PDB file of C-alpha atoms and ligand atoms in Angstrom:
ATOM      1  CA  MET A  19       0.067  -0.057   0.221  1.00 31.00           C
ATOM      2  CA  ASN A  20       2.740   2.442   0.618  1.00 32.00           C
ATOM      3  CA  ASP A  21       4.835   1.867  -2.239  1.00 34.00           C
ATOM      4  CA  ARG A  22       4.933   5.319  -4.111  1.00 32.00           C
ATOM      5  CA  LYS A  23       4.734   3.811  -7.569  1.00 35.00           C
ATOM      6  CA  GLY A  24       2.868   0.599  -6.939  1.00 36.00           C
ATOM      7  CA  ASN A  25      -0.536   0.504  -8.439  1.00 40.00           C
ATOM      8  CA  GLY A  26      -1.551  -2.185 -11.325  1.00 41.00           C
ATOM      9  CA  ALA A  27      -5.261  -1.370 -10.620  1.00 45.00           C
ATOM     10  CA  ASP A  28      -5.080   1.888 -12.592  1.00 52.00           C
ATOM     11  CA  GLY A  29      -3.537   2.511 -15.702  1.00 50.00           C
ATOM     12  CA  MET A  30      -2.668   6.177 -15.417  1.00 51.00           C
ATOM     13  CA  MET A  31      -1.159   5.939 -12.067  1.00 54.00           C
ATOM     14  CA  ALA A  32       2.374   4.809 -12.905  1.00 53.00           C
ATOM     15  CA  GLU A  33       2.841   7.522 -15.424  1.00 50.00           C
ATOM     16  CA  GLU A  34       1.448  10.231 -13.106  1.00 53.00           C
ATOM     17  CA  ASN A  35       3.795   8.798 -10.297  1.00 65.00           C
ATOM     18  CA  GLU A  36       6.857   9.296 -12.817  1.00 71.00           C
ATOM     19  CA  ALA A  37       6.190  12.777 -12.969  1.00 70.00           C
ATOM     20  CA  GLY A  38       6.314  13.105  -9.291  1.00 73.00           C
ATOM     21  CA  LEU A  39       9.479  10.875  -9.072  1.00 76.00           C
ATOM     22  CA  LYS A  40      11.051  13.265 -11.610  1.00 79.00           C
ATOM     23  CA  GLU A  41       9.990  16.430  -9.779  1.00 83.00           C
ATOM     24  CA  MET A  42      11.473  14.967  -6.393  1.00 91.00           C
ATOM     25  CA  ARG A  43      14.992  14.404  -7.723  1.00 93.00           C
ATOM     26  CA  ASN A  44      15.751  17.982  -8.268  1.00 94.00           C
ATOM     27  CA  CYS A  45      13.122  19.702  -6.541  1.00 96.00           C
ATOM     28  CA  ARG A  46      11.876  23.362  -7.778  1.00 96.00           C
ATOM     29  CA  LEU A  47       8.385  22.969  -7.031  1.00 96.00           C
ATOM     30  CA  CYS A  48       8.294  25.951  -5.190  1.00 97.00           C
ATOM     31  CA  PRO A  49       9.769  29.626  -5.089  1.00 97.00           C
ATOM     32  CA  ARG A  50      12.466  28.257  -2.630  1.00 97.00           C
ATOM     33  CA  ASN A  51      13.801  26.451  -5.609  1.00 97.00           C
ATOM     34  CA  CYS A  52      16.067  24.154  -3.388  1.00 97.00           C
ATOM     35  CA  GLY A  53      17.320  22.264  -6.171  1.00 96.00           C
ATOM     36  CA  ILE A  54      17.822  19.114  -4.305  1.00 96.00           C
ATOM     37  CA  ASP A  55      17.169  15.310  -4.527  1.00 96.00           C
ATOM     38  CA  ARG A  56      14.443  14.878  -1.863  1.00 96.00           C
ATOM     39  CA  ASN A  57      15.122  10.995  -1.824  1.00 94.00           C
ATOM     40  CA  GLN A  58      18.507  11.777  -0.383  1.00 95.00           C
ATOM     41  CA  ARG A  59      17.436  14.832   1.834  1.00 94.00           C
ATOM     42  CA  SER A  60      15.054  17.328   2.704  1.00 94.00           C
ATOM     43  CA  GLY A  61      14.756  21.041   1.526  1.00 93.00           C
ATOM     44  CA  SER A  62      13.404  24.114   3.036  1.00 95.00           C
ATOM     45  CA  CYS A  63      10.087  22.221   3.392  1.00 95.00           C
ATOM     46  CA  ARG A  64      11.512  19.791   5.734  1.00 93.00           C
ATOM     47  CA  VAL A  65      10.068  16.590   4.312  1.00 95.00           C
ATOM     48  CA  GLY A  66      11.217  14.084   1.821  1.00 94.00           C
ATOM     49  CA  ALA A  67       9.992  12.471  -1.529  1.00 94.00           C
ATOM     50  CA  LYS A  68       7.013  10.674  -0.367  1.00 93.00           C
ATOM     51  CA  PRO A  69       4.229  12.142   0.996  1.00 95.00           C
ATOM     52  CA  ARG A  70       3.300  12.270   4.707  1.00 96.00           C
ATOM     53  CA  VAL A  71       0.053  13.273   6.330  1.00 97.00           C
ATOM     54  CA  ALA A  72      -0.448  14.262  10.256  1.00 96.00           C
ATOM     55  CA  ARG A  73      -4.010  13.907  10.272  1.00 96.00           C
ATOM     56  CA  ALA A  74      -7.068  13.346   8.209  1.00 98.00           C
ATOM     57  CA  ALA A  75     -10.269  14.018   9.459  1.00 97.00           C
ATOM     58  CA  LEU A  76     -13.540  16.051   9.805  1.00 97.00           C
ATOM     59  CA  HIS A  77     -12.557  19.725  10.710  1.00 95.00           C
ATOM     60  CA  MET A  78     -15.257  22.508  12.004  1.00 93.00           C
ATOM     61  CA  TRP A  79     -13.014  25.674  12.294  1.00 89.00           C
ATOM     62  CA  GLU A  80     -12.849  26.607   8.613  1.00 93.00           C
ATOM     63  CA  GLU A  81     -15.176  29.299   7.214  1.00 95.00           C
ATOM     64  CA  PRO A  82     -19.020  28.220   7.242  1.00 96.00           C
ATOM     65  CA  CYS A  83     -19.124  27.818   3.692  1.00 97.00           C
ATOM     66  CA  ILE A  84     -16.109  25.354   4.049  1.00 98.00           C
ATOM     67  CA  SER A  85     -16.935  23.431   7.355  1.00 96.00           C
ATOM     68  CA  GLY A  86     -20.782  23.577   7.302  1.00 96.00           C
ATOM     69  CA  GLU A  87     -22.456  21.628   9.837  1.00 96.00           C
ATOM     70  CA  GLU A  88     -20.643  18.244   8.868  1.00 97.00           C
ATOM     71  CA  GLY A  89     -17.113  19.624   8.759  1.00 97.00           C
ATOM     72  CA  SER A  90     -14.647  19.813   5.963  1.00 98.00           C
ATOM     73  CA  GLY A  91     -12.657  16.817   5.226  1.00 98.00           C
ATOM     74  CA  ALA A  92      -9.251  18.224   6.181  1.00 98.00           C
ATOM     75  CA  VAL A  93      -6.025  16.328   5.219  1.00 98.00           C
ATOM     76  CA  PHE A  94      -2.892  17.753   6.939  1.00 96.00           C
ATOM     77  CA  PHE A  95       0.192  17.355   5.104  1.00 97.00           C
ATOM     78  CA  THR A  96       3.633  17.374   6.838  1.00 96.00           C
ATOM     79  CA  GLY A  97       6.075  19.995   6.104  1.00 95.00           C
ATOM     80  CA  CYS A  98       5.839  23.630   4.894  1.00 95.00           C
ATOM     81  CA  ASN A  99       7.736  25.659   2.563  1.00 95.00           C
ATOM     82  CA  LEU A 100       7.373  28.962   4.283  1.00 94.00           C
ATOM     83  CA  GLY A 101       8.284  28.256   8.154  1.00 92.00           C
ATOM     84  CA  CYS A 102       7.165  31.424   9.487  1.00 96.00           C
ATOM     85  CA  VAL A 103       8.504  32.180  12.816  1.00 96.00           C
ATOM     86  CA  TYR A 104       4.822  32.430  14.495  1.00 95.00           C
ATOM     87  CA  CYS A 105       3.556  29.369  12.826  1.00 92.00           C
ATOM     88  CA  GLN A 106       0.498  28.049  14.454  1.00 84.00           C
ATOM     89  CA  ASN A 107       0.822  24.438  13.259  1.00 83.00           C
ATOM     90  CA  ARG A 108       4.617  24.020  13.940  1.00 82.00           C
ATOM     91  CA  GLU A 109       4.421  20.276  14.689  1.00 83.00           C
ATOM     92  CA  ILE A 110       3.574  19.575  11.117  1.00 85.00           C
ATOM     93  CA  ALA A 111       5.485  22.400   9.619  1.00 83.00           C
ATOM     94  CA  ASP A 112       8.766  21.287  10.821  1.00 85.00           C
ATOM     95  CA  GLY A 113       8.236  17.748   9.446  1.00 84.00           C
ATOM     96  CA  THR A 114       8.596  15.978  12.847  1.00 85.00           C
ATOM     97  CA  VAL A 115       4.982  14.232  12.847  1.00 91.00           C
ATOM     98  CA  GLY A 116       2.925  12.188  10.367  1.00 94.00           C
ATOM     99  CA  LYS A 117       2.711   9.032   8.387  1.00 96.00           C
ATOM    100  CA  GLU A 118       4.033   8.215   5.021  1.00 96.00           C
ATOM    101  CA  VAL A 119       1.158   7.470   2.159  1.00 97.00           C
ATOM    102  CA  SER A 120       0.792   6.159  -1.201  1.00 96.00           C
ATOM    103  CA  VAL A 121      -1.191   7.952  -3.893  1.00 96.00           C
ATOM    104  CA  GLU A 122      -3.563   5.112  -3.637  1.00 97.00           C
ATOM    105  CA  ARG A 123      -4.119   5.690   0.349  1.00 98.00           C
ATOM    106  CA  LEU A 124      -4.446   9.116  -0.168  1.00 98.00           C
ATOM    107  CA  ALA A 125      -7.420   8.694  -2.523  1.00 98.00           C
ATOM    108  CA  GLU A 126      -9.048   6.086   0.064  1.00 98.00           C
ATOM    109  CA  ILE A 127      -8.718   8.661   2.558  1.00 98.00           C
ATOM    110  CA  TYR A 128     -10.737  11.270   0.534  1.00 98.00           C
ATOM    111  CA  LEU A 129     -13.228   8.621  -0.124  1.00 98.00           C
ATOM    112  CA  GLU A 130     -13.386   7.691   3.682  1.00 98.00           C
ATOM    113  CA  LEU A 131     -13.906  11.441   4.427  1.00 98.00           C
ATOM    114  CA  GLN A 132     -16.414  11.683   1.690  1.00 98.00           C
ATOM    115  CA  GLU A 133     -18.397   8.557   3.380  1.00 98.00           C
ATOM    116  CA  GLN A 134     -17.961  10.533   6.809  1.00 98.00           C
ATOM    117  CA  LYS A 135     -20.027  13.253   5.039  1.00 98.00           C
ATOM    118  CA  ALA A 136     -17.318  15.882   4.619  1.00 98.00           C
ATOM    119  CA  ASN A 137     -18.423  18.967   2.510  1.00 98.00           C
ATOM    120  CA  ASN A 138     -15.165  18.909   0.766  1.00 98.00           C
ATOM    121  CA  ILE A 139     -11.602  17.657   0.622  1.00 98.00           C
ATOM    122  CA  ASN A 140      -9.424  19.919   2.156  1.00 98.00           C
ATOM    123  CA  LEU A 141      -5.815  19.590   0.955  1.00 98.00           C
ATOM    124  CA  VAL A 142      -3.756  21.590   3.892  1.00 97.00           C
ATOM    125  CA  THR A 143      -0.437  22.675   2.663  1.00 96.00           C
ATOM    126  CA  ALA A 144      -0.219  19.917   0.008  1.00 97.00           C
ATOM    127  CA  GLY A 145       2.265  21.978  -2.550  1.00 96.00           C
ATOM    128  CA  HIS A 146       5.336  20.203  -1.742  1.00 96.00           C
ATOM    129  CA  TRP A 147       4.175  16.906  -2.849  1.00 94.00           C
ATOM    130  CA  LEU A 148       2.206  18.182  -5.961  1.00 95.00           C
ATOM    131  CA  SER A 149       2.320  15.608  -8.715  1.00 94.00           C
ATOM    132  CA  ASP A 150       1.109  12.847  -6.319  1.00 95.00           C
ATOM    133  CA  VAL A 151      -1.493  14.937  -4.751  1.00 97.00           C
ATOM    134  CA  ILE A 152      -2.884  15.750  -8.228  1.00 97.00           C
ATOM    135  CA  ALA A 153      -2.642  11.816  -8.784  1.00 96.00           C
ATOM    136  CA  SER A 154      -4.440  11.052  -5.634  1.00 97.00           C
ATOM    137  CA  VAL A 155      -7.328  13.489  -6.474  1.00 98.00           C
ATOM    138  CA  LYS A 156      -7.722  11.899 -10.100  1.00 98.00           C
ATOM    139  CA  LEU A 157      -7.829   8.641  -8.868  1.00 98.00           C
ATOM    140  CA  ALA A 158     -10.325   9.431  -6.010  1.00 98.00           C
ATOM    141  CA  ARG A 159     -12.649  10.914  -8.678  1.00 98.00           C
ATOM    142  CA  ARG A 160     -12.325   7.892 -11.038  1.00 98.00           C
ATOM    143  CA  ARG A 161     -13.295   6.135  -8.020  1.00 98.00           C
ATOM    144  CA  GLY A 162     -16.495   7.977  -6.866  1.00 98.00           C
ATOM    145  CA  LEU A 163     -15.221  11.438  -5.045  1.00 98.00           C
ATOM    146  CA  ARG A 164     -17.981  13.919  -5.923  1.00 98.00           C
ATOM    147  CA  ILE A 165     -17.516  16.625  -3.398  1.00 98.00           C
ATOM    148  CA  PRO A 166     -15.366  19.930  -4.069  1.00 98.00           C
ATOM    149  CA  VAL A 167     -11.650  19.741  -3.465  1.00 98.00           C
ATOM    150  CA  VAL A 168     -10.122  22.650  -1.488  1.00 98.00           C
ATOM    151  CA  TYR A 169      -6.361  23.764  -1.888  1.00 98.00           C
ATOM    152  CA  ASN A 170      -5.321  25.416   1.596  1.00 97.00           C
ATOM    153  CA  SER A 171      -2.160  27.128   1.019  1.00 97.00           C
ATOM    154  CA  SER A 172       0.196  29.907   2.741  1.00 97.00           C
ATOM    155  CA  GLY A 173       0.396  31.398  -0.980  1.00 98.00           C
ATOM    156  CA  TYR A 174       4.013  30.858  -1.262  1.00 98.00           C
ATOM    157  CA  GLU A 175       3.530  28.995  -4.485  1.00 98.00           C
ATOM    158  CA  LYS A 176       4.571  29.119  -8.021  1.00 98.00           C
ATOM    159  CA  VAL A 177       2.294  29.994 -10.916  1.00 98.00           C
ATOM    160  CA  GLN A 178       3.276  27.124 -12.955  1.00 96.00           C
ATOM    161  CA  ALA A 179       2.580  24.898  -9.867  1.00 97.00           C
ATOM    162  CA  ILE A 180      -1.237  26.392  -9.478  1.00 98.00           C
ATOM    163  CA  ARG A 181      -1.875  25.892 -13.284  1.00 98.00           C
ATOM    164  CA  GLN A 182      -1.529  22.216 -12.750  1.00 97.00           C
ATOM    165  CA  LEU A 183      -4.380  22.423 -10.288  1.00 98.00           C
ATOM    166  CA  LYS A 184      -6.637  23.147 -13.493  1.00 97.00           C
ATOM    167  CA  ASP A 185      -9.507  20.504 -13.226  1.00 94.00           C
ATOM    168  CA  VAL A 186      -8.294  19.081  -9.951  1.00 98.00           C
ATOM    169  CA  VAL A 187      -9.241  21.816  -7.350  1.00 98.00           C
ATOM    170  CA  ASP A 188     -12.563  23.367  -7.114  1.00 98.00           C
ATOM    171  CA  ILE A 189     -11.726  25.912  -4.371  1.00 98.00           C
ATOM    172  CA  PHE A 190      -8.563  28.018  -3.438  1.00 98.00           C
ATOM    173  CA  LEU A 191      -7.986  29.034   0.081  1.00 98.00           C
ATOM    174  CA  PRO A 192      -4.539  30.815   0.222  1.00 98.00           C
ATOM    175  CA  ASP A 193      -3.173  33.195   2.713  1.00 98.00           C
ATOM    176  CA  LEU A 194      -2.243  36.635   1.859  1.00 98.00           C
ATOM    177  CA  LYS A 195       0.170  37.290   4.895  1.00 98.00           C
ATOM    178  CA  TYR A 196       1.982  40.417   4.001  1.00 97.00           C
ATOM    179  CA  LEU A 197       2.521  42.997   1.176  1.00 98.00           C
ATOM    180  CA  SER A 198       5.619  44.431   3.148  1.00 98.00           C
ATOM    181  CA  ARG A 199       8.986  42.867   1.925  1.00 98.00           C
ATOM    182  CA  ASP A 200      10.459  43.491   5.135  1.00 98.00           C
ATOM    183  CA  LEU A 201       7.863  41.779   7.314  1.00 98.00           C
ATOM    184  CA  ALA A 202       7.856  38.823   4.922  1.00 98.00           C
ATOM    185  CA  LYS A 203      11.535  38.508   5.605  1.00 98.00           C
ATOM    186  CA  ARG A 204      11.302  38.993   9.105  1.00 97.00           C
ATOM    187  CA  TYR A 205       8.546  36.457   9.662  1.00 98.00           C
ATOM    188  CA  SER A 206       8.846  34.015   6.855  1.00 97.00           C
ATOM    189  CA  HIS A 207      12.172  34.236   5.631  1.00 97.00           C
ATOM    190  CA  ALA A 208      10.786  34.919   2.158  1.00 98.00           C
ATOM    191  CA  ALA A 209      11.292  38.763   0.966  1.00 98.00           C
ATOM    192  CA  ASP A 210       9.660  37.835  -2.263  1.00 98.00           C
ATOM    193  CA  TYR A 211       6.555  36.498  -0.654  1.00 98.00           C
ATOM    194  CA  PRO A 212       4.444  39.573  -1.671  1.00 98.00           C
ATOM    195  CA  ASP A 213       5.079  39.200  -5.391  1.00 98.00           C
ATOM    196  CA  VAL A 214       4.999  35.548  -5.481  1.00 98.00           C
ATOM    197  CA  ALA A 215       1.784  35.313  -3.455  1.00 98.00           C
ATOM    198  CA  ALA A 216      -0.058  37.948  -5.637  1.00 98.00           C
ATOM    199  CA  ALA A 217       1.039  36.208  -8.772  1.00 98.00           C
ATOM    200  CA  ALA A 218      -0.298  33.058  -7.123  1.00 98.00           C
ATOM    201  CA  LEU A 219      -3.423  34.551  -6.254  1.00 98.00           C
ATOM    202  CA  GLU A 220      -4.168  35.772  -9.770  1.00 98.00           C
ATOM    203  CA  ALA A 221      -3.559  32.193 -11.031  1.00 98.00           C
ATOM    204  CA  MET A 222      -6.086  30.792  -8.668  1.00 98.00           C
ATOM    205  CA  VAL A 223      -8.935  33.373  -9.482  1.00 98.00           C
ATOM    206  CA  SER A 224      -8.330  32.835 -12.967  1.00 98.00           C
ATOM    207  CA  LEU A 225      -8.683  29.063 -12.669  1.00 98.00           C
ATOM    208  CA  ALA A 226     -11.519  28.987  -9.732  1.00 98.00           C
ATOM    209  CA  GLY A 227     -13.425  31.925 -11.515  1.00 96.00           C
ATOM    210  CA  GLU A 228     -16.571  33.531  -9.576  1.00 95.00           C
ATOM    211  CA  PRO A 229     -17.862  32.057  -6.217  1.00 97.00           C
ATOM    212  CA  GLN A 230     -20.465  29.477  -6.610  1.00 98.00           C
ATOM    213  CA  PHE A 231     -22.344  28.072  -3.751  1.00 98.00           C
ATOM    214  CA  ASP A 232     -24.826  25.087  -3.675  1.00 97.00           C
ATOM    215  CA  GLY A 233     -28.482  25.228  -2.094  1.00 97.00           C
ATOM    216  CA  ARG A 234     -26.733  24.753   1.324  1.00 96.00           C
ATOM    217  CA  GLU A 235     -24.653  27.777   1.125  1.00 96.00           C
ATOM    218  CA  MET A 236     -21.820  25.659   0.959  1.00 98.00           C
ATOM    219  CA  MET A 237     -19.032  26.894  -1.804  1.00 98.00           C
ATOM    220  CA  THR A 238     -18.502  24.911  -4.722  1.00 98.00           C
ATOM    221  CA  ARG A 239     -15.965  26.991  -6.573  1.00 98.00           C
ATOM    222  CA  GLY A 240     -14.226  30.109  -5.960  1.00 98.00           C
ATOM    223  CA  VAL A 241     -11.536  31.776  -3.916  1.00 98.00           C
ATOM    224  CA  ILE A 242     -11.284  32.720  -0.214  1.00 98.00           C
ATOM    225  CA  VAL A 243      -8.162  34.751   0.714  1.00 98.00           C
ATOM    226  CA  ARG A 244      -7.247  34.243   4.522  1.00 98.00           C
ATOM    227  CA  HIS A 245      -5.410  37.399   6.261  1.00 98.00           C
ATOM    228  CA  LEU A 246      -4.106  36.658   9.816  1.00 97.00           C
ATOM    229  CA  ILE A 247      -3.655  39.933  11.695  1.00 98.00           C
ATOM    230  CA  LEU A 248      -0.609  40.013  13.624  1.00 97.00           C
ATOM    231  CA  PRO A 249      -0.557  41.851  16.868  1.00 96.00           C
ATOM    232  CA  GLY A 250       0.921  45.367  16.574  1.00 94.00           C
ATOM    233  CA  HIS A 251       0.818  45.125  12.641  1.00 97.00           C
ATOM    234  CA  LEU A 252      -2.739  46.715  11.997  1.00 98.00           C
ATOM    235  CA  GLU A 253      -1.488  49.214   9.230  1.00 98.00           C
ATOM    236  CA  GLU A 254      -0.046  45.934   7.260  1.00 98.00           C
ATOM    237  CA  SER A 255      -3.499  44.003   7.351  1.00 98.00           C
ATOM    238  CA  LYS A 256      -5.386  47.076   6.158  1.00 98.00           C
ATOM    239  CA  ALA A 257      -3.072  47.496   3.122  1.00 98.00           C
ATOM    240  CA  VAL A 258      -3.433  43.725   2.415  1.00 98.00           C
ATOM    241  CA  ILE A 259      -7.347  43.959   2.478  1.00 98.00           C
ATOM    242  CA  ARG A 260      -7.245  47.210   0.598  1.00 98.00           C
ATOM    243  CA  TYR A 261      -5.084  45.472  -2.089  1.00 98.00           C
ATOM    244  CA  LEU A 262      -7.239  42.537  -2.260  1.00 98.00           C
ATOM    245  CA  TYR A 263     -10.464  44.412  -2.522  1.00 98.00           C
ATOM    246  CA  GLU A 264      -9.314  47.027  -5.147  1.00 98.00           C
ATOM    247  CA  THR A 265      -7.699  44.474  -7.220  1.00 98.00           C
ATOM    248  CA  TYR A 266     -10.620  41.471  -6.934  1.00 98.00           C
ATOM    249  CA  GLY A 267     -13.775  43.242  -5.583  1.00 97.00           C
ATOM    250  CA  ASP A 268     -16.624  40.662  -5.476  1.00 95.00           C
ATOM    251  CA  ARG A 269     -14.620  38.096  -6.969  1.00 97.00           C
ATOM    252  CA  ILE A 270     -13.062  36.803  -3.921  1.00 98.00           C
ATOM    253  CA  TYR A 271     -14.167  36.284  -0.475  1.00 98.00           C
ATOM    254  CA  ILE A 272     -11.780  37.684   2.177  1.00 98.00           C
ATOM    255  CA  SER A 273     -11.454  36.184   5.641  1.00 97.00           C
ATOM    256  CA  ILE A 274     -10.022  38.249   8.124  1.00 97.00           C
ATOM    257  CA  MET A 275      -8.779  36.154  11.115  1.00 96.00           C
ATOM    258  CA  ASN A 276      -8.078  37.182  14.834  1.00 94.00           C
ATOM    259  CA  GLN A 277      -6.773  33.771  16.056  1.00 92.00           C
ATOM    260  CA  TYR A 278      -3.041  34.545  16.347  1.00 94.00           C
ATOM    261  CA  THR A 279      -1.698  32.411  19.248  1.00 92.00           C
ATOM    262  CA  PRO A 280       1.879  33.395  20.501  1.00 94.00           C
ATOM    263  CA  MET A 281       3.828  29.976  20.467  1.00 91.00           C
ATOM    264  CA  PRO A 282       5.887  29.409  23.399  1.00 90.00           C
ATOM    265  CA  GLY A 283       9.225  31.067  23.471  1.00 92.00           C
ATOM    266  CA  ILE A 284       8.401  33.691  20.560  1.00 95.00           C
ATOM    267  CA  GLU A 285       8.487  36.531  22.606  1.00 94.00           C
ATOM    268  CA  ALA A 286      12.057  36.113  23.177  1.00 96.00           C
ATOM    269  CA  ARG A 287      13.390  36.657  19.668  1.00 95.00           C
ATOM    270  CA  PHE A 288      10.124  38.793  18.436  1.00 97.00           C
ATOM    271  CA  PRO A 289       8.723  40.673  21.510  1.00 96.00           C
ATOM    272  CA  GLU A 290       5.917  42.238  19.258  1.00 96.00           C
ATOM    273  CA  LEU A 291       4.759  38.658  18.621  1.00 97.00           C
ATOM    274  CA  GLY A 292       4.366  37.605  22.075  1.00 97.00           C
ATOM    275  CA  ARG A 293       0.876  38.520  22.846  1.00 96.00           C
ATOM    276  CA  THR A 294      -2.679  37.916  21.163  1.00 95.00           C
ATOM    277  CA  LEU A 295      -4.674  40.470  19.255  1.00 96.00           C
ATOM    278  CA  THR A 296      -6.851  42.630  21.252  1.00 95.00           C
ATOM    279  CA  GLU A 297     -10.596  42.946  20.458  1.00 95.00           C
ATOM    280  CA  GLN A 298      -9.992  46.658  19.644  1.00 96.00           C
ATOM    281  CA  GLU A 299      -7.340  45.803  17.192  1.00 96.00           C
ATOM    282  CA  TYR A 300      -9.333  43.442  15.326  1.00 96.00           C
ATOM    283  CA  ASP A 301     -12.561  45.882  15.582  1.00 96.00           C
ATOM    284  CA  GLU A 302     -10.472  48.272  13.717  1.00 97.00           C
ATOM    285  CA  VAL A 303      -9.335  46.244  10.898  1.00 98.00           C
ATOM    286  CA  VAL A 304     -12.686  44.983  10.403  1.00 97.00           C
ATOM    287  CA  ASP A 305     -14.143  48.588  10.543  1.00 97.00           C
ATOM    288  CA  TYR A 306     -11.772  49.468   8.006  1.00 98.00           C
ATOM    289  CA  ALA A 307     -12.838  46.675   5.580  1.00 98.00           C
ATOM    290  CA  ILE A 308     -16.632  47.348   5.865  1.00 97.00           C
ATOM    291  CA  ASP A 309     -15.799  51.250   5.374  1.00 98.00           C
ATOM    292  CA  LEU A 310     -14.040  50.324   2.162  1.00 97.00           C
ATOM    293  CA  GLY A 311     -17.121  48.346   0.877  1.00 97.00           C
ATOM    294  CA  VAL A 312     -15.954  44.725   1.338  1.00 97.00           C
ATOM    295  CA  GLU A 313     -19.360  42.579   1.637  1.00 96.00           C
ATOM    296  CA  ASN A 314     -17.758  39.113   0.615  1.00 96.00           C
ATOM    297  CA  GLY A 315     -15.907  38.460   3.944  1.00 95.00           C
ATOM    298  CA  PHE A 316     -15.932  36.411   6.908  1.00 96.00           C
ATOM    299  CA  ILE A 317     -14.985  37.487  10.490  1.00 94.00           C
ATOM    300  CA  GLN A 318     -14.215  35.604  13.570  1.00 87.00           C
ATOM    301  CA  GLU A 319     -16.482  36.284  16.757  1.00 77.00           C
ATOM    302  CA  GLY A 320     -15.723  35.804  20.420  1.00 65.00           C
ATOM    303  CA  GLU A 321     -12.184  34.549  21.653  1.00 58.00           C
ATOM    304  CA  THR A 322     -10.958  32.299  18.840  1.00 53.00           C
ATOM    305  CA  ALA A 323      -7.202  32.531  19.896  1.00 47.00           C
ATOM    306  CA  LYS A 324      -6.979  29.323  21.591  1.00 49.00           C
ATOM    307  CA  GLU A 325      -4.749  26.256  21.164  1.00 44.00           C
ATOM    308  CA  SER A 326      -7.992  24.185  20.917  1.00 49.00           C
ATOM    309  CA  PHE A 327      -8.317  25.481  17.239  1.00 66.00           C
ATOM    310  CA  ILE A 328      -5.025  23.673  16.476  1.00 74.00           C
ATOM    311  CA  PRO A 329      -6.166  20.148  16.088  1.00 83.00           C
ATOM    312  CA  ALA A 330      -4.127  17.036  17.149  1.00 87.00           C
ATOM    313  CA  PHE A 331      -1.400  15.891  14.589  1.00 90.00           C
ATOM    314  CA  ASP A 332      -1.538  12.146  15.762  1.00 89.00           C
ATOM    315  CA  ILE A 333      -2.078  10.531  12.295  1.00 91.00           C
ATOM    316  CA  THR A 334      -5.912  10.172  13.047  1.00 94.00           C
ATOM    317  CA  GLY A 335      -7.712   9.108   9.620  1.00 96.00           C
ATOM    318  CA  VAL A 336      -4.255   8.429   7.939  1.00 97.00           C
TER     319      VAL A 336
HETATM  320  S1  SF4 B 415       8.981  21.842  -2.158  1.00 82.57           S
HETATM  321 FE1  SF4 B 415      10.583  21.746  -0.481  1.00 82.57          FE
HETATM  322  S2  SF4 B 415      12.386  21.074  -1.496  1.00 82.57           S
HETATM  323 FE2  SF4 B 415      11.154  21.521  -3.195  1.00 82.57          FE
HETATM  324  S3  SF4 B 415      12.102  23.602  -3.782  1.00 82.57           S
HETATM  325 FE3  SF4 B 415      10.010  23.846  -2.324  1.00 82.57          FE
HETATM  326  S4  SF4 B 415      10.795  23.895  -0.286  1.00 82.57           S
HETATM  327 FE4  SF4 B 415      12.568  23.355  -1.403  1.00 82.57          FE
END
């Protein structure tokens, strides 16, 4: 089951996996352009050649049109190419947890989540295994996957990678973390993040098109851009929201998030990040968005900055 190449049952699988194997030998999948053989060592994304998943379960804490009442079928992939200093999912981002899975098993996982009544399959940070992820979705579709597929991403992706998701992904759920290169460099070691993420977002909007919903108000196509407000960086958040609204208007939804949680020890290196966001700070940014005219948006109410939003990465469902 865990053989990356093995699947005599499906004629297209070997070919699709070949693309993945080639990709891994000199990995330039994402803007980090590590150029390494991931069969030998890991790059900035901290993971090797074979997909690993830390959790696959119904997830209730996405936007209402993604989670619904039944939950989103979230598949949390191990590793991350961005490695933000304030990462809220550090356990999986640093590559220490997760179980290796084949393309075949990934497809089974999606079908199992559909069986559990998931509203969609939510691929969380899957970009560093692009070919295998694409192959797994195509295989699951051939075997009866009917629900939408969501691509949940930091936004730090190459345009050519996003274009490969045509006819594979229905909904894009990227972050737009910063427009400031200085902040992107300070917090994500990626001064090019603003330009890279803006280009990736443009490709996502062009692939997904206008937002569409079913009769239960669940999203079936479209783009929701998430922005996590960092404490003390309200002007940056306003600039991000203004950019999104002026560029895309009602063609996207904007999700304004207040759930920033300081991880242990962060204040020693980044004192400004050692606290949660105040209610006043959040209200100021939300009021700004409303004054701008943003109607297609999501806000978080109540006290959301709790670690309970971070699920257990204990290979549940893998
Ligand atoms: S996917 Fe990983 S190894 Fe490949 S270029 Fe990106 S960070 Fe480097």
